Short mmCIF file of C-alpha atoms in Angstrom, two decimals:
data_model
loop_
_atom_site.label_atom_id
_atom_site.label_comp_id
_atom_site.label_asym_id
_atom_site.label_seq_id
_atom_site.Cartn_x
_atom_site.Cartn_y
_atom_site.Cartn_z
CA MET X 1 2.51 -4.19 -18.95
CA ILE X 2 3.87 -1.02 -20.59
CA ILE X 3 2.00 2.22 -21.35
CA SER X 4 3.54 5.09 -23.31
CA THR X 5 3.57 8.74 -22.36
CA SER X 6 2.03 9.52 -25.77
CA ASP X 7 -0.92 7.24 -25.01
CA ILE X 8 -1.41 8.82 -21.57
CA THR X 9 -1.25 12.33 -23.04
CA ARG X 10 -3.65 11.50 -25.87
CA GLN X 11 -6.27 10.16 -23.47
CA THR X 12 -5.77 13.07 -21.08
CA VAL X 13 -6.36 15.61 -23.84
CA ASP X 14 -9.12 13.78 -25.74
CA ASP X 15 -11.37 12.77 -22.82
CA LEU X 16 -10.01 13.36 -19.33
CA GLN X 17 -13.06 12.15 -17.42
CA GLY X 18 -13.40 9.09 -19.63
CA PHE X 19 -9.71 8.35 -19.08
CA ILE X 20 -10.07 8.66 -15.32
CA GLN X 21 -13.12 6.40 -15.26
CA ALA X 22 -11.48 3.78 -17.50
CA SER X 23 -8.42 3.76 -15.24
CA ARG X 24 -10.68 3.40 -12.21
CA ARG X 25 -12.58 0.51 -13.79
CA GLN X 26 -9.35 -1.30 -14.64
CA TYR X 27 -8.37 -1.30 -10.97
CA LEU X 28 -11.83 -1.92 -9.49
CA ASP X 29 -12.38 -4.94 -11.74
CA GLN X 30 -9.43 -6.57 -9.98
CA ILE X 31 -10.87 -5.62 -6.59
CA GLU X 32 -14.24 -7.16 -7.47
CA THR X 33 -12.70 -10.37 -8.82
CA THR X 34 -10.62 -10.76 -5.68
CA ALA X 35 -13.56 -9.93 -3.41
CA ALA X 36 -15.66 -12.59 -5.14
CA TYR X 37 -13.06 -15.21 -4.25
CA LEU X 38 -13.01 -14.03 -0.63
CA ARG X 39 -16.82 -14.20 -0.54
CA ASP X 40 -16.84 -17.74 -1.91
CA HIS X 41 -14.26 -18.93 0.65
CA GLN X 42 -15.45 -17.03 3.71
CA GLN X 43 -16.28 -20.14 5.72
CA ASP X 44 -12.99 -22.01 5.43
CA MET X 45 -10.68 -18.98 5.00
CA PRO X 46 -12.11 -16.04 6.99
CA ILE X 47 -8.73 -14.30 7.38
CA VAL X 48 -7.21 -12.28 4.52
CA LEU X 49 -3.50 -11.44 4.56
CA LEU X 50 -2.76 -8.50 2.28
CA SER X 51 0.81 -7.45 1.55
CA GLY X 52 2.69 -5.14 -0.79
CA PRO X 53 5.71 -2.82 -0.76
CA SER X 54 5.71 0.77 0.46
CA GLY X 55 3.59 3.04 -1.72
CA SER X 56 1.67 0.15 -3.26
CA GLY X 57 -1.77 1.23 -2.07
CA LYS X 58 -2.31 -1.58 0.44
CA THR X 59 -4.59 0.42 2.70
CA THR X 60 -6.93 1.65 -0.03
CA SER X 61 -7.05 -1.80 -1.62
CA ALA X 62 -8.00 -3.34 1.72
CA LEU X 63 -10.69 -0.72 2.32
CA LEU X 64 -12.13 -1.16 -1.18
CA LEU X 65 -12.22 -4.93 -0.71
CA GLU X 66 -14.05 -4.33 2.56
CA GLN X 67 -16.47 -1.95 0.82
CA GLN X 68 -17.21 -4.44 -1.96
CA LEU X 69 -17.73 -7.36 0.43
CA GLU X 70 -20.09 -5.29 2.55
CA LYS X 71 -22.09 -4.39 -0.58
CA TRP X 72 -22.68 -8.13 -0.85
CA GLY X 73 -23.79 -8.29 2.79
CA LEU X 74 -20.54 -9.65 4.27
CA GLU X 75 -19.39 -7.73 7.34
CA THR X 76 -15.65 -7.14 6.96
CA HIS X 77 -13.05 -5.75 9.36
CA THR X 78 -9.73 -4.28 8.20
CA LEU X 79 -6.79 -4.25 10.62
CA SER X 80 -3.29 -2.81 10.21
CA MET X 81 -0.25 -4.91 11.04
CA ASP X 82 1.45 -1.70 12.19
CA ASN X 83 -0.48 -2.07 15.45
CA TYR X 84 1.30 -5.38 16.10
CA PHE X 85 4.81 -3.96 16.21
CA SER X 86 6.79 -4.98 19.26
CA PRO X 87 7.34 -2.24 21.85
CA LEU X 88 10.92 -0.99 21.70
CA THR X 89 13.35 -1.72 24.49
CA GLU X 90 15.51 1.13 25.80
CA GLU X 91 18.44 -0.29 23.83
CA GLU X 92 16.36 -0.37 20.64
CA LYS X 93 15.20 3.21 21.24
CA GLN X 94 18.83 4.26 21.40
CA LEU X 95 19.59 2.43 18.15
CA LEU X 96 16.59 4.14 16.58
CA ALA X 97 17.88 7.54 17.66
CA GLU X 98 21.21 6.66 16.02
CA HIS X 99 19.45 5.48 12.83
CA LYS X 100 20.82 1.98 13.38
CA LEU X 101 17.53 0.11 13.87
CA ASP X 102 16.19 -1.76 10.85
CA LEU X 103 12.57 -0.59 10.80
CA GLU X 104 11.80 -2.73 7.73
CA SER X 105 12.70 -6.02 9.42
CA PRO X 106 9.92 -8.57 10.06
CA THR X 107 11.31 -8.97 13.58
CA ARG X 108 9.69 -5.60 14.32
CA VAL X 109 6.35 -7.47 14.38
CA ASP X 110 5.31 -9.35 17.52
CA ALA X 111 4.51 -12.52 15.55
CA ASP X 112 3.36 -14.61 18.52
CA PHE X 113 0.88 -11.96 19.66
CA LEU X 114 -0.31 -11.35 16.09
CA ASN X 115 -0.88 -15.05 15.36
CA SER X 116 -2.63 -15.55 18.65
CA GLN X 117 -5.10 -12.80 17.78
CA LEU X 118 -5.56 -14.05 14.21
CA ALA X 119 -6.32 -17.54 15.52
CA ASP X 120 -8.83 -16.17 18.02
CA LEU X 121 -10.52 -14.14 15.29
CA ALA X 122 -10.71 -17.17 13.00
CA ASP X 123 -12.26 -19.15 15.88
CA GLY X 124 -14.80 -16.43 16.61
CA LYS X 125 -13.30 -15.42 19.94
CA GLU X 126 -13.32 -11.83 21.16
CA ILE X 127 -9.99 -9.98 21.16
CA LEU X 128 -8.83 -6.72 22.69
CA LEU X 129 -7.53 -4.64 19.79
CA PRO X 130 -4.04 -3.14 20.18
CA ARG X 131 -2.87 0.27 18.98
CA TYR X 132 0.80 1.00 18.49
CA ASP X 133 1.83 4.42 19.78
CA PHE X 134 4.68 5.42 17.48
CA ALA X 135 5.52 8.45 19.60
CA THR X 136 6.38 6.28 22.61
CA ALA X 137 7.09 3.01 20.74
CA THR X 138 4.65 1.18 23.01
CA ARG X 139 1.55 -0.98 22.62
CA VAL X 140 -1.65 0.60 23.90
CA PHE X 141 -5.10 -0.84 24.54
CA ASP X 142 -7.98 1.62 24.30
CA GLY X 143 -10.72 -0.82 25.27
CA LYS X 144 -11.76 -1.57 21.69
CA THR X 145 -12.68 -5.18 21.03
CA LEU X 146 -13.48 -7.31 18.00
CA GLN X 147 -15.28 -10.60 17.69
CA ARG X 148 -15.71 -12.08 14.24
CA LYS X 149 -19.17 -13.52 13.77
CA PRO X 150 -19.82 -16.50 11.46
CA GLY X 151 -19.50 -15.44 7.82
CA GLU X 152 -17.55 -12.27 8.61
CA ILE X 153 -14.11 -11.59 7.16
CA VAL X 154 -11.01 -10.00 8.70
CA ILE X 155 -8.39 -8.35 6.46
CA MET X 156 -4.92 -7.92 7.98
CA GLU X 157 -2.82 -5.58 5.84
CA GLY X 158 0.89 -4.93 6.21
CA ILE X 159 4.22 -5.27 4.43
CA HIS X 160 5.00 -8.56 6.22
CA ALA X 161 1.56 -10.14 5.91
CA LEU X 162 2.77 -12.89 3.56
CA ASN X 163 5.97 -13.71 5.45
CA PRO X 164 5.48 -17.19 6.97
CA ASP X 165 7.77 -16.27 9.86
CA VAL X 166 5.26 -13.55 10.75
CA THR X 167 1.83 -14.97 9.86
CA GLY X 168 2.55 -18.62 9.11
CA GLN X 169 0.75 -19.97 12.16
CA ILE X 170 -2.67 -19.11 10.72
CA GLY X 171 -2.01 -21.68 8.01
CA ASP X 172 -4.72 -22.63 5.52
CA ARG X 173 -7.38 -20.50 7.19
CA ALA X 174 -6.11 -17.40 5.37
CA VAL X 175 -6.20 -16.10 1.79
CA CYS X 176 -3.00 -14.34 0.73
CA LEU X 177 -3.12 -11.25 -1.50
CA TYR X 178 -0.37 -9.07 -2.96
CA VAL X 179 -0.80 -5.55 -4.29
CA SER X 180 1.71 -3.34 -6.06
CA VAL X 181 2.40 -1.23 -9.14
CA ARG X 182 3.16 -3.60 -12.01
CA THR X 183 2.97 -1.25 -15.03
CA ARG X 184 5.96 0.44 -16.64
CA VAL X 185 5.74 3.81 -18.41
CA GLN X 186 7.76 4.46 -21.58
CA SER X 187 8.81 7.87 -22.94
CA SER X 188 9.27 8.93 -26.56
CA ASP X 189 13.01 8.13 -26.49
CA GLY X 190 12.47 4.66 -25.06
CA THR X 191 13.16 5.53 -21.42
CA ILE X 192 11.20 3.10 -19.27
CA LEU X 193 10.13 4.03 -15.76
CA HIS X 194 10.27 1.07 -13.37
CA PRO X 195 7.21 0.54 -11.14
CA LYS X 196 9.29 1.23 -8.02
CA LYS X 197 9.91 4.77 -9.30
CA ILE X 198 6.16 5.29 -9.50
CA ARG X 199 5.84 4.19 -5.88
CA VAL X 200 8.61 6.61 -4.96
CA MET X 201 6.55 9.45 -6.44
CA ARG X 202 3.54 8.32 -4.44
CA ARG X 203 5.64 8.39 -1.27
CA MET X 204 7.17 11.76 -2.15
CA LEU X 205 3.72 13.32 -2.23
CA ARG X 206 2.29 11.46 0.77
CA ASP X 207 5.27 11.99 3.04
CA SER X 208 5.74 15.65 2.12
CA ILE X 209 2.04 16.37 2.68
CA PHE X 210 1.38 14.24 5.77
CA ARG X 211 4.66 13.18 7.38
CA GLY X 212 6.88 16.24 7.28
CA ARG X 213 9.53 14.70 5.05
CA SER X 214 11.01 16.45 2.05
CA CYS X 215 10.91 14.90 -1.42
CA GLU X 216 14.70 14.72 -1.33
CA ASP X 217 14.49 12.72 1.91
CA ILE X 218 12.32 10.15 0.13
CA ILE X 219 14.75 9.94 -2.80
CA LYS X 220 17.67 9.38 -0.42
CA MET X 221 15.73 6.74 1.52
CA ALA X 222 14.74 4.82 -1.62
CA PRO X 223 17.79 2.46 -1.71
CA SER X 224 17.18 1.43 1.90
CA VAL X 225 13.48 0.89 1.23
CA ASP X 226 14.36 -1.16 -1.88
CA ARG X 227 16.73 -3.27 0.19
CA GLY X 228 14.01 -4.02 2.73
CA GLU X 229 11.53 -4.92 0.01
CA ASN X 230 13.98 -7.27 -1.70
CA LEU X 231 14.84 -8.97 1.58
CA TYR X 232 11.53 -9.06 3.38
CA ILE X 233 8.61 -8.66 0.96
CA MET X 234 9.36 -9.82 -2.59
CA PRO X 235 10.44 -13.37 -1.65
CA TYR X 236 6.93 -14.15 -0.39
CA LYS X 237 4.71 -12.60 -3.04
CA ASN X 238 4.37 -16.01 -4.73
CA ARG X 239 2.22 -17.05 -1.74
CA ALA X 240 -0.53 -14.76 -3.00
CA LYS X 241 -3.68 -16.22 -4.52
CA TYR X 242 -4.34 -12.90 -6.27
CA HIS X 243 -2.02 -10.11 -7.41
CA ILE X 244 -3.60 -6.67 -7.83
CA ASN X 245 -1.94 -4.06 -10.04
CA THR X 246 -2.68 -0.73 -8.35
CA PHE X 247 -1.34 1.48 -11.16
CA LEU X 248 -3.82 4.02 -12.48
CA PRO X 249 -2.79 5.19 -15.99
CA TYR X 250 -3.55 8.85 -15.26
CA GLU X 251 -1.79 9.03 -11.88
CA LEU X 252 1.58 10.35 -13.13
CA SER X 253 -0.19 13.33 -14.67
CA VAL X 254 -1.66 14.06 -11.23
CA PHE X 255 1.76 13.68 -9.63
CA LYS X 256 3.15 16.17 -12.14
CA THR X 257 0.83 18.78 -10.62
CA GLY X 258 2.28 18.20 -7.17
CA LEU X 259 5.93 17.56 -8.02
CA TRP X 260 6.96 19.22 -11.27
CA ASP X 261 8.01 22.62 -9.89
CA GLN X 262 10.76 21.05 -7.80
CA MET X 263 11.78 18.09 -9.98
CA GLY X 264 14.34 19.94 -12.09
CA GLU X 265 16.25 21.19 -9.08
CA LEU X 266 15.99 17.80 -7.37
CA ALA X 267 17.36 16.05 -10.47
CA GLU X 268 20.45 18.24 -10.46
CA ARG X 269 21.38 16.83 -7.06
CA ASN X 270 19.86 13.37 -7.57
CA PRO X 271 20.60 12.08 -11.09
CA GLU X 272 18.84 8.82 -10.26
CA ILE X 273 15.49 10.55 -10.88
CA ALA X 274 16.39 11.70 -14.41
CA ASP X 275 14.11 9.00 -15.86
CA THR X 276 11.24 10.23 -13.69
CA VAL X 277 11.76 13.82 -14.87
CA LYS X 278 11.87 12.67 -18.51
CA ILE X 279 8.57 10.83 -18.18
CA LEU X 280 6.82 13.69 -16.38
CA SER X 281 8.06 16.21 -18.96
CA GLU X 282 6.01 14.46 -21.64
CA LEU X 283 2.72 14.44 -19.71
CA GLU X 284 -0.06 16.98 -19.31
CA ALA X 285 -0.69 17.88 -15.68
CA ILE X 286 -4.03 16.85 -14.17
CA PRO X 287 -5.23 18.92 -11.17
CA PHE X 288 -5.84 17.22 -7.83
CA GLU X 289 -9.47 18.35 -8.03
CA ALA X 290 -10.10 15.96 -10.92
CA VAL X 291 -9.25 12.90 -8.82
CA PRO X 292 -12.33 11.04 -7.45
CA LYS X 293 -12.62 11.18 -3.66
CA ASP X 294 -12.50 7.39 -3.32
CA SER X 295 -9.53 6.97 -5.68
CA LEU X 296 -6.44 5.11 -4.54
CA ILE X 297 -4.47 8.24 -5.50
CA ARG X 298 -6.16 10.06 -2.61
CA GLU X 299 -4.15 7.86 -0.23
CA PHE X 300 -1.13 9.87 -1.35
CA ILE X 301 -2.49 13.35 -2.06
CA GLY X 302 -5.21 13.63 0.59
CA GLY X 303 -8.91 14.44 0.38
CA SER X 304 -10.10 10.83 0.47
CA VAL X 305 -13.46 9.58 1.69
CA PHE X 306 -11.46 6.92 3.55
CA SER X 307 -9.64 7.46 6.85
CA TYR X 308 -6.01 6.34 6.81
#
C-alpha cells in the first residue's frame, strides 16, 4: 500500500479530527477481525504468539487485542517475551560491555523455560511469573502467579514469538500473529519511504524520550537492527494466521512535531535519512495533543492510557 504526502496533507488540512478517526478505524478494524478469530478458537488454541520487528507496535496491538476480547467477556492475559531472556553469564556480561553480544539473537530467550510455562498455561496449570531485571541481567520472581482458566486467552508478545526454535514446542495450541508497518509513503518527486524508515522514526522518538538515546544513536543502530530482523524475524512471518498493518496515515505528521527541528542537521551527517527529511518536509505538523490517549502512536511519544 502507498499513500502520498499530498493526500496526507490534504486530509490534515481539510478535517484533522476526521482524518485521525479514519486512521484509527483502519487499524482497529484489523484488531477486531483478528480478535474475532481468537475468540472463535479459544478452546483449541488458547495461546497467542504475537511477533513483529522493533518499532512495529507489538505491545499496543497486544493490549488492544486484550481489550477487545475482554469487551466480549473473554479474560485475556498479555505477557512479554522479554521476561524470558536467559540470565547472562559473567562471560556474556563482559561481551555485552564490549558491545560484542548479539542482543537480537533468539538464543537470548530461555526457550525451554518459556515453552514449559506456555504448556502449563495451555493446560490450565498455575505458573510463577518471571521478571527479567535488565539492570542485573538476571531473572527475578516477585511472587506473581498466573493460572489460565477455561476459555481464557494468553497473549505472548515478542520479536521471536514466531520462531519455531523459540516457541515451536507449543505446536498447534497457539495462534500466530504478525504486526508491522506495511505502508509506504510517496513524496511529490516520487521518493518512496520504506516502512522500516517509519519504524526508525518511531524508535527515534521513543528512545529519545524514554531510554536516554539520541536520535543519531538510533540512526547508527538501524543497520544492526535491520540485520537482526532479516535473520531472526522476517523468515518466520509466514507462520502468522493474521498480519496487522500498524501504520496510521497521520503519524508522520505527528513525528514531524517531535523530530523536524533536528532533522536537517542530522541529515548532514547521516545522508541515509534524506528520504525521511524529504517526506517530512511536505507534511503539516500535527501536535502531540491531538493524538488520542489510546492510540498506538502513544507507545512512542508517551501519554498513553496503557502501561508499557
